[in-house]
Amino acid sequence: EMSLMTKANHVLEHGTIHFLKEHMENKCRIGGRSFDDGFRIYGDIKSHKEIRNAFDELSSYLDRGESAAVLSKYCGSNTHILGGVSFILLTITLVVFLFFDLDTLTILWALLANSTFYFLFRYPIGKYFQKKYVMHFHFTEPQIISIDKVKKKGLWERNPVYYVKTSYKTLEV
Protein backbone atom coordinates (compact mmCIF):
# COMPACT_ATOMS: atom_id res chain seq x y z
CA GLU A 1 0.00 0.00 0.00
CA MET A 2 1.16 3.53 -0.76
CA SER A 3 2.05 5.82 2.15
CA LEU A 4 0.09 9.05 2.64
CA MET A 5 3.22 11.00 1.62
CA THR A 6 3.48 9.07 -1.66
CA LYS A 7 -0.27 9.56 -2.25
CA ALA A 8 0.09 13.33 -1.74
CA ASN A 9 3.04 13.39 -4.14
CA HIS A 10 0.95 11.35 -6.56
CA VAL A 11 -1.48 14.29 -6.60
CA LEU A 12 1.40 16.70 -7.23
CA GLU A 13 2.88 14.49 -9.95
CA HIS A 14 -0.43 14.10 -11.81
CA GLY A 15 -1.28 17.76 -11.54
CA THR A 16 2.15 18.89 -12.73
CA ILE A 17 1.88 16.55 -15.72
CA HIS A 18 -1.65 17.79 -16.43
CA PHE A 19 -0.59 21.44 -16.59
CA LEU A 20 2.57 20.65 -18.57
CA LYS A 21 0.45 18.81 -21.14
CA GLU A 22 -2.15 21.57 -21.20
CA HIS A 23 0.54 24.11 -22.14
CA MET A 24 1.76 21.80 -24.91
CA GLU A 25 -1.80 21.26 -26.17
CA ASN A 26 -1.50 17.58 -25.21
CA LYS A 27 1.03 17.03 -28.02
CA CYS A 28 3.63 15.42 -25.79
CA ARG A 29 4.49 12.27 -23.91
CA ILE A 30 5.16 12.80 -20.23
CA GLY A 31 5.10 10.28 -17.40
CA GLY A 32 5.96 10.12 -13.75
CA ARG A 33 6.20 8.12 -10.56
CA SER A 34 5.64 9.26 -6.98
CA PHE A 35 7.65 8.64 -3.82
CA ASP A 36 7.53 9.80 -0.19
CA ASP A 37 9.69 12.89 -0.76
CA GLY A 38 8.71 13.85 -4.32
CA PHE A 39 8.27 12.45 -7.79
CA ARG A 40 10.12 11.54 -10.96
CA ILE A 41 8.88 13.15 -14.16
CA TYR A 42 10.12 12.35 -17.64
CA GLY A 43 9.50 12.80 -21.33
CA ASP A 44 8.94 15.83 -23.51
CA ILE A 45 10.05 18.42 -20.95
CA LYS A 46 12.31 21.25 -22.05
CA SER A 47 13.43 22.76 -18.74
CA HIS A 48 13.22 22.98 -14.95
CA LYS A 49 11.27 26.21 -15.43
CA GLU A 50 8.50 24.38 -17.30
CA ILE A 51 8.10 21.99 -14.38
CA ARG A 52 8.11 24.81 -11.83
CA ASN A 53 5.51 26.83 -13.79
CA ALA A 54 3.19 23.81 -14.10
CA PHE A 55 3.63 23.04 -10.38
CA ASP A 56 2.83 26.65 -9.44
CA GLU A 57 -0.28 26.54 -11.62
CA LEU A 58 -1.29 23.28 -9.92
CA SER A 59 -0.75 24.83 -6.48
CA SER A 60 -3.15 27.69 -7.32
CA TYR A 61 -5.63 25.18 -8.75
CA LEU A 62 -5.57 23.08 -5.56
CA ASP A 63 -5.85 26.23 -3.39
CA ARG A 64 -9.19 26.92 -5.12
CA GLY A 65 -10.40 23.50 -3.92
CA GLU A 66 -10.33 21.92 -7.36
CA SER A 67 -9.08 18.39 -8.01
CA ALA A 68 -10.55 16.97 -11.24
CA ALA A 69 -7.43 17.71 -13.33
CA VAL A 70 -5.24 15.43 -11.23
CA LEU A 71 -7.41 12.37 -11.90
CA SER A 72 -5.89 10.96 -15.06
CA LYS A 73 -7.18 8.22 -17.30
CA TYR A 74 -3.54 7.49 -18.18
CA CYS A 75 -2.49 6.71 -14.59
CA GLY A 76 -0.58 3.46 -14.13
CA SER A 77 -2.79 2.68 -11.14
CA ASN A 78 -5.79 2.67 -13.50
CA THR A 79 -4.12 0.05 -15.65
CA HIS A 80 -3.70 -2.28 -12.67
CA ILE A 81 -7.16 -1.65 -11.23
CA LEU A 82 -8.96 -2.05 -14.55
CA GLY A 83 -6.93 -5.14 -15.39
CA GLY A 84 -8.16 -6.64 -12.11
CA VAL A 85 -11.79 -5.65 -12.71
CA SER A 86 -11.64 -7.10 -16.24
CA PHE A 87 -10.06 -10.31 -14.96
CA ILE A 88 -12.81 -10.75 -12.34
CA LEU A 89 -15.56 -10.03 -14.88
CA LEU A 90 -14.15 -12.46 -17.44
CA THR A 91 -13.57 -15.13 -14.77
CA ILE A 92 -17.21 -14.92 -13.67
CA THR A 93 -18.29 -15.12 -17.30
CA LEU A 94 -16.06 -18.16 -17.88
CA VAL A 95 -17.48 -19.93 -14.81
CA VAL A 96 -21.00 -19.30 -16.10
CA PHE A 97 -19.98 -20.68 -19.51
CA LEU A 98 -18.56 -23.83 -17.90
CA PHE A 99 -21.60 -24.61 -15.75
CA PHE A 100 -24.36 -23.75 -18.20
CA ASP A 101 -24.84 -25.10 -21.67
CA LEU A 102 -25.22 -21.83 -23.56
CA ASP A 103 -25.72 -21.37 -27.27
CA THR A 104 -23.17 -19.42 -29.33
CA LEU A 105 -25.34 -16.31 -29.61
CA THR A 106 -25.72 -16.06 -25.81
CA ILE A 107 -21.95 -16.45 -25.36
CA LEU A 108 -21.33 -13.70 -27.92
CA TRP A 109 -23.82 -11.39 -26.17
CA ALA A 110 -22.13 -12.06 -22.81
CA LEU A 111 -18.70 -11.24 -24.25
CA LEU A 112 -20.12 -8.12 -25.90
CA ALA A 113 -21.65 -7.09 -22.55
CA ASN A 114 -18.24 -7.55 -20.84
CA SER A 115 -16.51 -5.45 -23.49
CA THR A 116 -19.20 -2.75 -23.34
CA PHE A 117 -18.97 -2.61 -19.54
CA TYR A 118 -15.19 -2.25 -19.75
CA PHE A 119 -15.22 0.53 -22.36
CA LEU A 120 -18.07 2.49 -20.75
CA PHE A 121 -16.89 2.33 -17.14
CA ARG A 122 -13.09 2.01 -17.25
CA TYR A 123 -12.40 5.73 -16.75
CA PRO A 124 -15.09 6.47 -14.13
CA ILE A 125 -14.07 3.37 -12.12
CA GLY A 126 -10.37 4.19 -12.53
CA LYS A 127 -10.83 7.80 -11.40
CA TYR A 128 -12.93 6.69 -8.42
CA PHE A 129 -10.21 4.27 -7.28
CA GLN A 130 -7.49 6.87 -7.91
CA LYS A 131 -9.19 9.46 -5.72
CA LYS A 132 -10.14 7.00 -2.99
CA TYR A 133 -7.07 4.76 -2.78
CA VAL A 134 -3.94 6.17 -4.47
CA MET A 135 -4.21 9.91 -3.86
CA HIS A 136 -4.25 12.04 -0.72
CA PHE A 137 -5.64 15.58 -1.02
CA HIS A 138 -5.42 16.59 2.66
CA PHE A 139 -2.47 18.94 2.42
CA THR A 140 -1.80 22.60 1.76
CA GLU A 141 1.06 24.86 0.67
CA PRO A 142 2.81 22.47 -1.71
CA GLN A 143 6.31 23.60 -2.61
CA ILE A 144 9.21 22.45 -4.70
CA ILE A 145 12.40 22.02 -2.67
CA SER A 146 14.53 21.09 -5.67
CA ILE A 147 14.39 19.87 -9.26
CA ASP A 148 17.33 17.71 -10.30
CA LYS A 149 18.06 16.09 -13.62
CA VAL A 150 18.61 12.38 -12.93
CA LYS A 151 19.51 9.23 -14.82
CA LYS A 152 16.81 7.26 -16.59
CA LYS A 153 15.58 4.12 -14.77
CA GLY A 154 13.83 1.31 -16.57
CA LEU A 155 12.71 0.95 -20.15
CA TRP A 156 9.56 3.07 -19.76
CA GLU A 157 11.28 6.32 -18.83
CA ARG A 158 12.24 8.73 -21.61
CA ASN A 159 14.91 11.41 -21.33
CA PRO A 160 15.07 13.92 -19.88
CA VAL A 161 14.23 12.67 -16.38
CA TYR A 162 13.86 14.99 -13.39
CA TYR A 163 13.39 14.34 -9.70
CA VAL A 164 11.13 16.94 -8.10
CA LYS A 165 11.60 17.02 -4.33
CA THR A 166 8.54 18.48 -2.60
CA SER A 167 7.17 19.61 0.73
CA TYR A 168 3.69 20.50 1.95
CA LYS A 169 1.74 20.93 5.17
CA THR A 170 -0.45 17.98 6.07
CA LEU A 171 -4.00 18.73 7.20
CA GLU A 172 -5.79 16.77 9.89
CA VAL A 173 -8.37 14.40 8.41
Coordinates of C-alpha atoms in Angstrom, one line a residue:
E1 CA 0.0 0.0 0.0
M2 CA 1.2 3.5 -0.8
S3 CA 2.1 5.8 2.2
L4 CA 0.1 9.0 2.6
M5 CA 3.2 11.0 1.6
T6 CA 3.5 9.1 -1.7
K7 CA -0.3 9.6 -2.2
A8 CA 0.1 13.3 -1.7
N9 CA 3.0 13.4 -4.1
H10 CA 0.9 11.4 -6.6
V11 CA -1.5 14.3 -6.6
L12 CA 1.4 16.7 -7.2
E13 CA 2.9 14.5 -9.9
H14 CA -0.4 14.1 -11.8
G15 CA -1.3 17.8 -11.5
T16 CA 2.1 18.9 -12.7
I17 CA 1.9 16.6 -15.7
H18 CA -1.6 17.8 -16.4
F19 CA -0.6 21.4 -16.6
L20 CA 2.6 20.6 -18.6
K21 CA 0.5 18.8 -21.1
E22 CA -2.1 21.6 -21.2
H23 CA 0.5 24.1 -22.1
M24 CA 1.8 21.8 -24.9
E25 CA -1.8 21.3 -26.2
N26 CA -1.5 17.6 -25.2
K27 CA 1.0 17.0 -28.0
C28 CA 3.6 15.4 -25.8
R29 CA 4.5 12.3 -23.9
I30 CA 5.2 12.8 -20.2
G31 CA 5.1 10.3 -17.4
G32 CA 6.0 10.1 -13.8
R33 CA 6.2 8.1 -10.6
S34 CA 5.6 9.3 -7.0
F35 CA 7.7 8.6 -3.8
D36 CA 7.5 9.8 -0.2
D37 CA 9.7 12.9 -0.8
G38 CA 8.7 13.9 -4.3
F39 CA 8.3 12.4 -7.8
R40 CA 10.1 11.5 -11.0
I41 CA 8.9 13.1 -14.2
Y42 CA 10.1 12.4 -17.6
G43 CA 9.5 12.8 -21.3
D44 CA 8.9 15.8 -23.5
I45 CA 10.0 18.4 -21.0
K46 CA 12.3 21.3 -22.0
S47 CA 13.4 22.8 -18.7
H48 CA 13.2 23.0 -14.9
K49 CA 11.3 26.2 -15.4
E50 CA 8.5 24.4 -17.3
I51 CA 8.1 22.0 -14.4
R52 CA 8.1 24.8 -11.8
N53 CA 5.5 26.8 -13.8
A54 CA 3.2 23.8 -14.1
F55 CA 3.6 23.0 -10.4
D56 CA 2.8 26.7 -9.4
E57 CA -0.3 26.5 -11.6
L58 CA -1.3 23.3 -9.9
S59 CA -0.8 24.8 -6.5
S60 CA -3.1 27.7 -7.3
Y61 CA -5.6 25.2 -8.8
L62 CA -5.6 23.1 -5.6
D63 CA -5.9 26.2 -3.4
R64 CA -9.2 26.9 -5.1
G65 CA -10.4 23.5 -3.9
E66 CA -10.3 21.9 -7.4
S67 CA -9.1 18.4 -8.0
A68 CA -10.6 17.0 -11.2
A69 CA -7.4 17.7 -13.3
V70 CA -5.2 15.4 -11.2
L71 CA -7.4 12.4 -11.9
S72 CA -5.9 11.0 -15.1
K73 CA -7.2 8.2 -17.3
Y74 CA -3.5 7.5 -18.2
C75 CA -2.5 6.7 -14.6
G76 CA -0.6 3.5 -14.1
S77 CA -2.8 2.7 -11.1
N78 CA -5.8 2.7 -13.5
T79 CA -4.1 0.1 -15.7
H80 CA -3.7 -2.3 -12.7
I81 CA -7.2 -1.7 -11.2
L82 CA -9.0 -2.0 -14.5
G83 CA -6.9 -5.1 -15.4
G84 CA -8.2 -6.6 -12.1
V85 CA -11.8 -5.6 -12.7
S86 CA -11.6 -7.1 -16.2
F87 CA -10.1 -10.3 -15.0
I88 CA -12.8 -10.8 -12.3
L89 CA -15.6 -10.0 -14.9
L90 CA -14.2 -12.5 -17.4
T91 CA -13.6 -15.1 -14.8
I92 CA -17.2 -14.9 -13.7
T93 CA -18.3 -15.1 -17.3
L94 CA -16.1 -18.2 -17.9
V95 CA -17.5 -19.9 -14.8
V96 CA -21.0 -19.3 -16.1
F97 CA -20.0 -20.7 -19.5
L98 CA -18.6 -23.8 -17.9
F99 CA -21.6 -24.6 -15.7
F100 CA -24.4 -23.8 -18.2
D101 CA -24.8 -25.1 -21.7
L102 CA -25.2 -21.8 -23.6
D103 CA -25.7 -21.4 -27.3
T104 CA -23.2 -19.4 -29.3
L105 CA -25.3 -16.3 -29.6
T106 CA -25.7 -16.1 -25.8
I107 CA -22.0 -16.5 -25.4
L108 CA -21.3 -13.7 -27.9
W109 CA -23.8 -11.4 -26.2
A110 CA -22.1 -12.1 -22.8
L111 CA -18.7 -11.2 -24.2
L112 CA -20.1 -8.1 -25.9
A113 CA -21.6 -7.1 -22.6
N114 CA -18.2 -7.5 -20.8
S115 CA -16.5 -5.4 -23.5
T116 CA -19.2 -2.8 -23.3
F117 CA -19.0 -2.6 -19.5
Y118 CA -15.2 -2.2 -19.7
F119 CA -15.2 0.5 -22.4
L120 CA -18.1 2.5 -20.7
F121 CA -16.9 2.3 -17.1
R122 CA -13.1 2.0 -17.3
Y123 CA -12.4 5.7 -16.7
P124 CA -15.1 6.5 -14.1
I125 CA -14.1 3.4 -12.1
G126 CA -10.4 4.2 -12.5
K127 CA -10.8 7.8 -11.4
Y128 CA -12.9 6.7 -8.4
F129 CA -10.2 4.3 -7.3
Q130 CA -7.5 6.9 -7.9
K131 CA -9.2 9.5 -5.7
K132 CA -10.1 7.0 -3.0
Y133 CA -7.1 4.8 -2.8
V134 CA -3.9 6.2 -4.5
M135 CA -4.2 9.9 -3.9
H136 CA -4.3 12.0 -0.7
F137 CA -5.6 15.6 -1.0
H138 CA -5.4 16.6 2.7
F139 CA -2.5 18.9 2.4
T140 CA -1.8 22.6 1.8
E141 CA 1.1 24.9 0.7
P142 CA 2.8 22.5 -1.7
Q143 CA 6.3 23.6 -2.6
I144 CA 9.2 22.5 -4.7
I145 CA 12.4 22.0 -2.7
S146 CA 14.5 21.1 -5.7
I147 CA 14.4 19.9 -9.3
D148 CA 17.3 17.7 -10.3
K149 CA 18.1 16.1 -13.6
V150 CA 18.6 12.4 -12.9
K151 CA 19.5 9.2 -14.8
K152 CA 16.8 7.3 -16.6
K153 CA 15.6 4.1 -14.8
G154 CA 13.8 1.3 -16.6
L155 CA 12.7 1.0 -20.2
W156 CA 9.6 3.1 -19.8
E157 CA 11.3 6.3 -18.8
R158 CA 12.2 8.7 -21.6
N159 CA 14.9 11.4 -21.3
P160 CA 15.1 13.9 -19.9
V161 CA 14.2 12.7 -16.4
Y162 CA 13.9 15.0 -13.4
Y163 CA 13.4 14.3 -9.7
V164 CA 11.1 16.9 -8.1
K165 CA 11.6 17.0 -4.3
T166 CA 8.5 18.5 -2.6
S167 CA 7.2 19.6 0.7
Y168 CA 3.7 20.5 2.0
K169 CA 1.7 20.9 5.2
T170 CA -0.4 18.0 6.1
L171 CA -4.0 18.7 7.2
E172 CA -5.8 16.8 9.9
V173 CA -8.4 14.4 8.4

